[in-house]
mmCIF file of C-alpha atoms in Angstrom:
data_model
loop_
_atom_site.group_PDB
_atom_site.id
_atom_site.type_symbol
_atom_site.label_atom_id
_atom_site.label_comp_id
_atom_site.label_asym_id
_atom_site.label_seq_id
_atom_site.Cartn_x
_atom_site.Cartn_y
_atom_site.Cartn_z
ATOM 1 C CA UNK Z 526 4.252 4.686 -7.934
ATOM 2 C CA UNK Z 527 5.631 1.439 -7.940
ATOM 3 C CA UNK Z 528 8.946 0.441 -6.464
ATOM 4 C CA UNK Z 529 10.329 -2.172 -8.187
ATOM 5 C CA UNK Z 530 11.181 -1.449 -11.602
ATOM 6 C CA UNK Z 531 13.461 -3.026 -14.685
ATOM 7 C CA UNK Z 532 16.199 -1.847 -16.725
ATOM 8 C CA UNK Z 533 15.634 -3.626 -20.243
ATOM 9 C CA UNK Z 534 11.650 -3.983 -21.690
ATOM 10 C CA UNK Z 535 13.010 -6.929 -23.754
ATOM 11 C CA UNK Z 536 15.568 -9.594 -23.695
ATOM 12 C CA UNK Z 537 16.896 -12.054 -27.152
ATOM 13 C CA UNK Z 538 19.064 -14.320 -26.679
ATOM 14 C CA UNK Z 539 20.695 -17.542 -28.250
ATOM 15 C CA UNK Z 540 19.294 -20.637 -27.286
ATOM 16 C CA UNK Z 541 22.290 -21.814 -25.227
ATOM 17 C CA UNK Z 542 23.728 -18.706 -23.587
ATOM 18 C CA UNK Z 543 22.910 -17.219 -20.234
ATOM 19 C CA UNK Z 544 20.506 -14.749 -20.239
ATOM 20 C CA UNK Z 545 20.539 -11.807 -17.409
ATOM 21 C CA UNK Z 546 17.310 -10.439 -16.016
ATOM 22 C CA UNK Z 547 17.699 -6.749 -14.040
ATOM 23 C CA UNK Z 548 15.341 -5.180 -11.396
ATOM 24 C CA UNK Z 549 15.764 -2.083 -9.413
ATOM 25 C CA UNK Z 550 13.731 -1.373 -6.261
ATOM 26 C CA UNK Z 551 13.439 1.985 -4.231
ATOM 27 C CA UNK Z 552 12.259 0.857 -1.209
ATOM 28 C CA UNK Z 553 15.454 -0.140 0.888
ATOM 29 C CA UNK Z 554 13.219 -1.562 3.503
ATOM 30 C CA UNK Z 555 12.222 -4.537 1.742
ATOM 31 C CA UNK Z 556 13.315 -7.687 2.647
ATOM 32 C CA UNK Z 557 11.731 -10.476 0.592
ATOM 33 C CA UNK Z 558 12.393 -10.953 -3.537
ATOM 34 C CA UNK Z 559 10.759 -13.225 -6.201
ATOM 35 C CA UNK Z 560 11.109 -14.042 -9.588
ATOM 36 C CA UNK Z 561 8.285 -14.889 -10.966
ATOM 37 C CA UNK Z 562 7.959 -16.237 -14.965
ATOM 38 C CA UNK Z 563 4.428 -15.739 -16.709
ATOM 39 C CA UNK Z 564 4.096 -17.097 -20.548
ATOM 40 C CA UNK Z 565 1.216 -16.119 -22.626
ATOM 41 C CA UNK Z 566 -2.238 -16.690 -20.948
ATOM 42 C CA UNK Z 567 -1.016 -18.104 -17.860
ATOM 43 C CA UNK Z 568 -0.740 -16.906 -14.070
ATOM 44 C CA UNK Z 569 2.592 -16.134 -12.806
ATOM 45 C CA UNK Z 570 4.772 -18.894 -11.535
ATOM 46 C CA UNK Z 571 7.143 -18.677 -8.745
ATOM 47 C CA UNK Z 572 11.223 -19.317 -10.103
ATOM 48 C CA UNK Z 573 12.950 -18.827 -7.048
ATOM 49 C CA UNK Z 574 13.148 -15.764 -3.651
ATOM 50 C CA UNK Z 575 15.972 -14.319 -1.854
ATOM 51 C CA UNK Z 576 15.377 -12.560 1.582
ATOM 52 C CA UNK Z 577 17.248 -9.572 2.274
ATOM 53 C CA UNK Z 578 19.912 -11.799 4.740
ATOM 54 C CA UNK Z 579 21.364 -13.324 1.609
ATOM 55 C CA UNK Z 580 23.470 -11.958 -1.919
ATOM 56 C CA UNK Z 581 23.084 -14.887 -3.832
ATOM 57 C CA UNK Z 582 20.491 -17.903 -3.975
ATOM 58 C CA UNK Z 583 20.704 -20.584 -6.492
ATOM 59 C CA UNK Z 584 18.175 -22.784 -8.106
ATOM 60 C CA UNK Z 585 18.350 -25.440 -10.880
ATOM 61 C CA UNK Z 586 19.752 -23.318 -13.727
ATOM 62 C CA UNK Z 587 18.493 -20.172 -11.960
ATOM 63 C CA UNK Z 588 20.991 -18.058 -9.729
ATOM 64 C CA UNK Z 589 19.271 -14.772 -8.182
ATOM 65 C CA UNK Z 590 21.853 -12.363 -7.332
ATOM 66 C CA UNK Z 591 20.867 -9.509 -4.641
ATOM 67 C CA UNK Z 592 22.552 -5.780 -4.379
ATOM 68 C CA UNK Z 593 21.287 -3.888 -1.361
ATOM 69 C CA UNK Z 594 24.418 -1.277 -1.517
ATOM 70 C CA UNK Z 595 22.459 0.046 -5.147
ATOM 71 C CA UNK Z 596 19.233 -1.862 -4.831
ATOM 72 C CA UNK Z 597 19.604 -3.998 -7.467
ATOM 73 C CA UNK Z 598 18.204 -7.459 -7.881
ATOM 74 C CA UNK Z 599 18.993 -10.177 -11.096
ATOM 75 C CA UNK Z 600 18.266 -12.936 -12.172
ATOM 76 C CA UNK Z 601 20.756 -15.567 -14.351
ATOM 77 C CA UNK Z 602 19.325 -18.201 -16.236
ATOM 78 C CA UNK Z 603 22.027 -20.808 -17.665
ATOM 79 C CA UNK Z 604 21.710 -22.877 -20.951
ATOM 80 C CA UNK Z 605 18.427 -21.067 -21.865
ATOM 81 C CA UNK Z 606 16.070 -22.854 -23.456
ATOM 82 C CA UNK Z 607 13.229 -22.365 -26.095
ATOM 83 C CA UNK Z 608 11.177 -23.102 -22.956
ATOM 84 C CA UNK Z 609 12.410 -20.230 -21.175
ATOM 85 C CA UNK Z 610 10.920 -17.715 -23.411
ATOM 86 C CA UNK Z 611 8.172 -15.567 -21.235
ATOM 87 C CA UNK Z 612 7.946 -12.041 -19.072
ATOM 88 C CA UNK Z 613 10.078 -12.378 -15.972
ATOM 89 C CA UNK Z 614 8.887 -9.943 -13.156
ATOM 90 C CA UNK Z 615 10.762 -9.182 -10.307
ATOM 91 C CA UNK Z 616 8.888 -8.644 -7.106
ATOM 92 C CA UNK Z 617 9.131 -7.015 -3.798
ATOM 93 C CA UNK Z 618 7.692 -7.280 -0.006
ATOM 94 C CA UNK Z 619 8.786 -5.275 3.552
ATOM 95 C CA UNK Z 620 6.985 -5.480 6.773
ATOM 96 C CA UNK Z 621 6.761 -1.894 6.577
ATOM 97 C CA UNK Z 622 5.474 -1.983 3.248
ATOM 98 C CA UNK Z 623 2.325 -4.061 4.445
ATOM 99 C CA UNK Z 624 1.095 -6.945 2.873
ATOM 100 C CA UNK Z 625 1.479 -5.709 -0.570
ATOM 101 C CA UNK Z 626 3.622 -7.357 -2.915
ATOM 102 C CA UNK Z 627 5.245 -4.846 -5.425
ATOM 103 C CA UNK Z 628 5.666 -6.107 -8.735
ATOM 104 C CA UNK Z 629 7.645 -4.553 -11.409
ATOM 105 C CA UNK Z 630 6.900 -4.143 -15.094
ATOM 106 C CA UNK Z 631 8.072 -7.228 -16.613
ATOM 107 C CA UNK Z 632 10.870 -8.072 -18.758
ATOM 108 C CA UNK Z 633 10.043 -10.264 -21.795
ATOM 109 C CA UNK Z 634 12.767 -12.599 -22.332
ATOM 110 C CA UNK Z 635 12.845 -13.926 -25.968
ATOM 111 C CA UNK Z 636 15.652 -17.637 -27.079
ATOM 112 C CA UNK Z 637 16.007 -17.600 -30.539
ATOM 113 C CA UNK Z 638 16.599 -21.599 -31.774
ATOM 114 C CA UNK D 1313 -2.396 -31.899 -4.585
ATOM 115 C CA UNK D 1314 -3.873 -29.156 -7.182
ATOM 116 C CA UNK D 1315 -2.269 -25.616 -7.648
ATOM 117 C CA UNK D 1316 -4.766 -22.599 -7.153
ATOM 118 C CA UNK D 1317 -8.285 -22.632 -9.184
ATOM 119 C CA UNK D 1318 -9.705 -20.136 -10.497
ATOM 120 C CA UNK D 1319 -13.021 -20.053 -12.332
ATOM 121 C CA UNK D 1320 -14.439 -18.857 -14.765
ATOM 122 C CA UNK D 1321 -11.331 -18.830 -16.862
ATOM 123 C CA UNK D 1322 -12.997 -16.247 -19.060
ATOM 124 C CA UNK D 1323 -15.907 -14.215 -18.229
ATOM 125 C CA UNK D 1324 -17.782 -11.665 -20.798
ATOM 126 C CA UNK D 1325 -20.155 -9.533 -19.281
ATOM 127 C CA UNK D 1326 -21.571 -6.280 -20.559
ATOM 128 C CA UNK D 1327 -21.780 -2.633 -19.120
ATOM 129 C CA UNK D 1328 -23.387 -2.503 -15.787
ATOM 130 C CA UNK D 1329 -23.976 -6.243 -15.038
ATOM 131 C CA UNK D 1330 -21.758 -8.035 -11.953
ATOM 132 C CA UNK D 1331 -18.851 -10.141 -12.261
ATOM 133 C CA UNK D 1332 -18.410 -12.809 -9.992
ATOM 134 C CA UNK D 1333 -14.677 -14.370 -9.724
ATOM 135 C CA UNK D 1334 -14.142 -17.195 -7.490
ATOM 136 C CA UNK D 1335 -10.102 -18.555 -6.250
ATOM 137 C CA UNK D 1336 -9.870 -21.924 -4.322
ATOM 138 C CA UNK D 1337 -6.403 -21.665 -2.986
ATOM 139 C CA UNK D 1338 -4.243 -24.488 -2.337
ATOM 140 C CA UNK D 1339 -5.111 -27.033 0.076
ATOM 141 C CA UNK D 1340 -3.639 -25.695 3.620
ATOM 142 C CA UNK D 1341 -3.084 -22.492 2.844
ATOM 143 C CA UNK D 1342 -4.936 -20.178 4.699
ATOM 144 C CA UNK D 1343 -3.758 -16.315 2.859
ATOM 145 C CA UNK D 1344 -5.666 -15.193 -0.256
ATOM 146 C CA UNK D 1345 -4.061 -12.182 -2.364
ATOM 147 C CA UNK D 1346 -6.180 -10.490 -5.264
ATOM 148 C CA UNK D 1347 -4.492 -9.033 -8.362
ATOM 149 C CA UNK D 1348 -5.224 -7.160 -11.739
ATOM 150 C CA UNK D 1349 -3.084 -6.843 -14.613
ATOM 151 C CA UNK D 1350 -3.832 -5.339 -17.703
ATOM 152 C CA UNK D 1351 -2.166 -6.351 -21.227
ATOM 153 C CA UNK D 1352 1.673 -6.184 -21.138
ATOM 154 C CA UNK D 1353 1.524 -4.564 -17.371
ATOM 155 C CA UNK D 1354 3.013 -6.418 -14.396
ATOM 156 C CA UNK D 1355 0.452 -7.167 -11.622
ATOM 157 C CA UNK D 1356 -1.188 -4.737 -9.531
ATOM 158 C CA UNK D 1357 -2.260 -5.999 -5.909
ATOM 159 C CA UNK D 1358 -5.945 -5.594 -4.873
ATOM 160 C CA UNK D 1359 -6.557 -7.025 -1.822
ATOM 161 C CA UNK D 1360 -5.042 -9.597 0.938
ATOM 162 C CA UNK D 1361 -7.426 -11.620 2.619
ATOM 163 C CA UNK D 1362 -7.122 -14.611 5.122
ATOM 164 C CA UNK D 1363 -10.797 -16.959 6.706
ATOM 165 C CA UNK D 1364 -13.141 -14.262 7.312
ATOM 166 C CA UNK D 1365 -10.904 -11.509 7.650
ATOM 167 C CA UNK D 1366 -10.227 -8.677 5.265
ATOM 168 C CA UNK D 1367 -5.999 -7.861 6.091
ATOM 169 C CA UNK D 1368 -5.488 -5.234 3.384
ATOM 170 C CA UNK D 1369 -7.580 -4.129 0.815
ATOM 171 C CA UNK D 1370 -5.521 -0.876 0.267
ATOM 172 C CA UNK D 1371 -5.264 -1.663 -3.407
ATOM 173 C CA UNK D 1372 -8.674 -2.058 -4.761
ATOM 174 C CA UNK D 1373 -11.094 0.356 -5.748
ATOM 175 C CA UNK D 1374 -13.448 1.972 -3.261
ATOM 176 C CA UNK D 1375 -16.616 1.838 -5.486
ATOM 177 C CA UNK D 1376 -17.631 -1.077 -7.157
ATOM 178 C CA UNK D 1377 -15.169 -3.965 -6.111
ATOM 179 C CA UNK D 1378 -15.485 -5.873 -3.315
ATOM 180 C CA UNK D 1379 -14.030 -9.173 -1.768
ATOM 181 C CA UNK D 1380 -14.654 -12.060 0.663
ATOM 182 C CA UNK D 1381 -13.017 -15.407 1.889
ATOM 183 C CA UNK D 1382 -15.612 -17.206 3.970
ATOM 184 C CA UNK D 1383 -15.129 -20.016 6.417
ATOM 185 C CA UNK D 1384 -16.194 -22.429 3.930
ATOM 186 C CA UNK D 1385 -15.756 -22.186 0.501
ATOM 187 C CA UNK D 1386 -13.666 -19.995 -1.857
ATOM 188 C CA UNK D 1387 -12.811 -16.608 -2.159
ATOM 189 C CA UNK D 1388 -15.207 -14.290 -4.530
ATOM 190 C CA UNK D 1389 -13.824 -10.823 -6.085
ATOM 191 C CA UNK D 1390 -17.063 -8.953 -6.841
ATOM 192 C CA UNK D 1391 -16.989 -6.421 -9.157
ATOM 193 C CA UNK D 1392 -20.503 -4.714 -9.253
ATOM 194 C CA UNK D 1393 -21.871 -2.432 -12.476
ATOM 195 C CA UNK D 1394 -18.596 -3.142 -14.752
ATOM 196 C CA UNK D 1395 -17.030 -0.573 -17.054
ATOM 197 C CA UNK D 1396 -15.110 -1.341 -20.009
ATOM 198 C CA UNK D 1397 -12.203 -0.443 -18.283
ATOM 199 C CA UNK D 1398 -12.192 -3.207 -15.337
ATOM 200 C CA UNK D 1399 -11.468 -4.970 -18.416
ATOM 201 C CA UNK D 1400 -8.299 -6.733 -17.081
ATOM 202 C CA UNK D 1401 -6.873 -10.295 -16.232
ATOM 203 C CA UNK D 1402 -7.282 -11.171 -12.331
ATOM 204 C CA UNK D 1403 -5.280 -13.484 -10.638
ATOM 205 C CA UNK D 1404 -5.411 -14.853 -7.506
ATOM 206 C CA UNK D 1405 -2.388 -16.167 -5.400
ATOM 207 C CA UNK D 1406 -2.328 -18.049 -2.104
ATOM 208 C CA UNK D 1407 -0.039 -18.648 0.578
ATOM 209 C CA UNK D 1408 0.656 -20.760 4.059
ATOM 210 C CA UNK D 1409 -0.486 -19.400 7.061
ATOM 211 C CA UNK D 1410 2.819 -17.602 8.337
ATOM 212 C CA UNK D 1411 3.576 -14.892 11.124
ATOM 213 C CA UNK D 1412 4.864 -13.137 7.697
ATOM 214 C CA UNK D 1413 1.687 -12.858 5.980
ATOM 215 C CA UNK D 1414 2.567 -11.338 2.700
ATOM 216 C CA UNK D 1415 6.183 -11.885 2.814
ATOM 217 C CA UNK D 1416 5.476 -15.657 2.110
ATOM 218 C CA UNK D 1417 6.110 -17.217 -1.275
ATOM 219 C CA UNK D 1418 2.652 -16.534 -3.114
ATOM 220 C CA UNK D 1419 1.568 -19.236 -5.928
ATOM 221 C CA UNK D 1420 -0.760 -17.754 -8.075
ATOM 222 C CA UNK D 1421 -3.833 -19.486 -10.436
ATOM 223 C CA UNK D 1422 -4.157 -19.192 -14.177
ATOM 224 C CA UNK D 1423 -6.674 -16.041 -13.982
ATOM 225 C CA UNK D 1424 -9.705 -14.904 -15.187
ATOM 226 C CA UNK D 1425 -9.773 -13.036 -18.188
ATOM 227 C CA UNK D 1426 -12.472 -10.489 -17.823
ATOM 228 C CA UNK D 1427 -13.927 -8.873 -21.267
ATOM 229 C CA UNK D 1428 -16.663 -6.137 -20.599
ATOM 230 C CA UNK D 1429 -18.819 -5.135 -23.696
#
């Protein structure tokens, strides 16, 4: 099965308030994260990564926080915006795990104007 | 400097005919990565490829699917006598050449939307 996984399907929030992303992955070998946003018929784009050497990695309005103690992985978007509205995936690479890239299920984030 | 292509964008075919999708990754990156998601799924990884060279294909199907990266030209995910269930968006993502193959950022093109009849 997969190892990367998220706590909450779906996400609403107020446009203006920080919105908070979880992801749990298994594997405690991996050592590479993404964030990755996909809205409606489009491919996955890349938000920001975090290798296992780091807790915390910030972008513009982005922050990815990283847990290895509990495997946990988030992601904190500031301000959010109508724009912002789309599945989130977390995702998930080791050297031992190959050349696969592990994504989770998604979590659909919905900003309500 | 253009993203990752993919064509065809959308491809109908019917019950036991090919389908031929085709990923031109960005310009000087030499990794290819195939991927299949189905409706309100995350992505499930197929196969990584780099020039000529098949790195892992652990994730596609034995039967039926197949994939290449030549020298020249772009990648091509075959997928030979389609069922209605290979009915599925694929996306392809590319990456730098790295020491780290798959543990490099991967920027991925706007799919192919498959529909088999």
């Amino acid at each position: 099965g997969e190892s990367v996984g998220l706590h909450l399907p779906t996400l609403s929030v107020q446009e203006g308030d920080n919105s908070i992303i979880n992801c749990a992955y298994s594997n405690s070998a991996s050592d590479y994260f993404i964030w990755y946003k996909q809205e409606s018929g489009k491919g996955p784009q890349f938000i920001i990564d975090i290798r296992s050497n780091m807790d915390k990695r910030q972008g513009q309005r982005v922050t990815v926080l990283l847990n290895k103690t509990v495997k946990h992985l988030s992601l904190q978007i500031a301000a959010t915006q109508p724009g912002d509205s789309a599945v989130y995936f977390c995702a998930e690479n080791s050297q031992t795990g190959g050349f696969k890239t592990i994504f989770g299920a998604g979590t659909r984030l919905f900003v309500k104007a | 400097n253009a993203g990752v292509m993919q064509n065809p964008r959308h491809l109908v075919r019917r019950r036991g005919q090919e389908a031929r999708l085709r990923c031109s990754p960005m310009k000087g990156h030499s990794h290819v990565y195939w991927y299949r998601q189905l409706p309100e799924e995350g992505l499930k990884f197929m196969v990584y490829l780099q020039k000529e060279n098949i790195i892992d294909e652990s994730g596609m199907p034995k039967e039926r699917f197949s994939a290449e990266f030549p020298k020249e030209g772009p990648s091509i995910l075959r997928i030979q006598q389609v069922v209605r269930g290979d009915s599925a968006a694929y996306f392809c993502a590319s990456s730098p050449p790295s020491g780290r193959g798959g543990t490099d950022t991967q920027y991925f093109g706007p799919g192919t939307r498959l529909t088999v009849l």
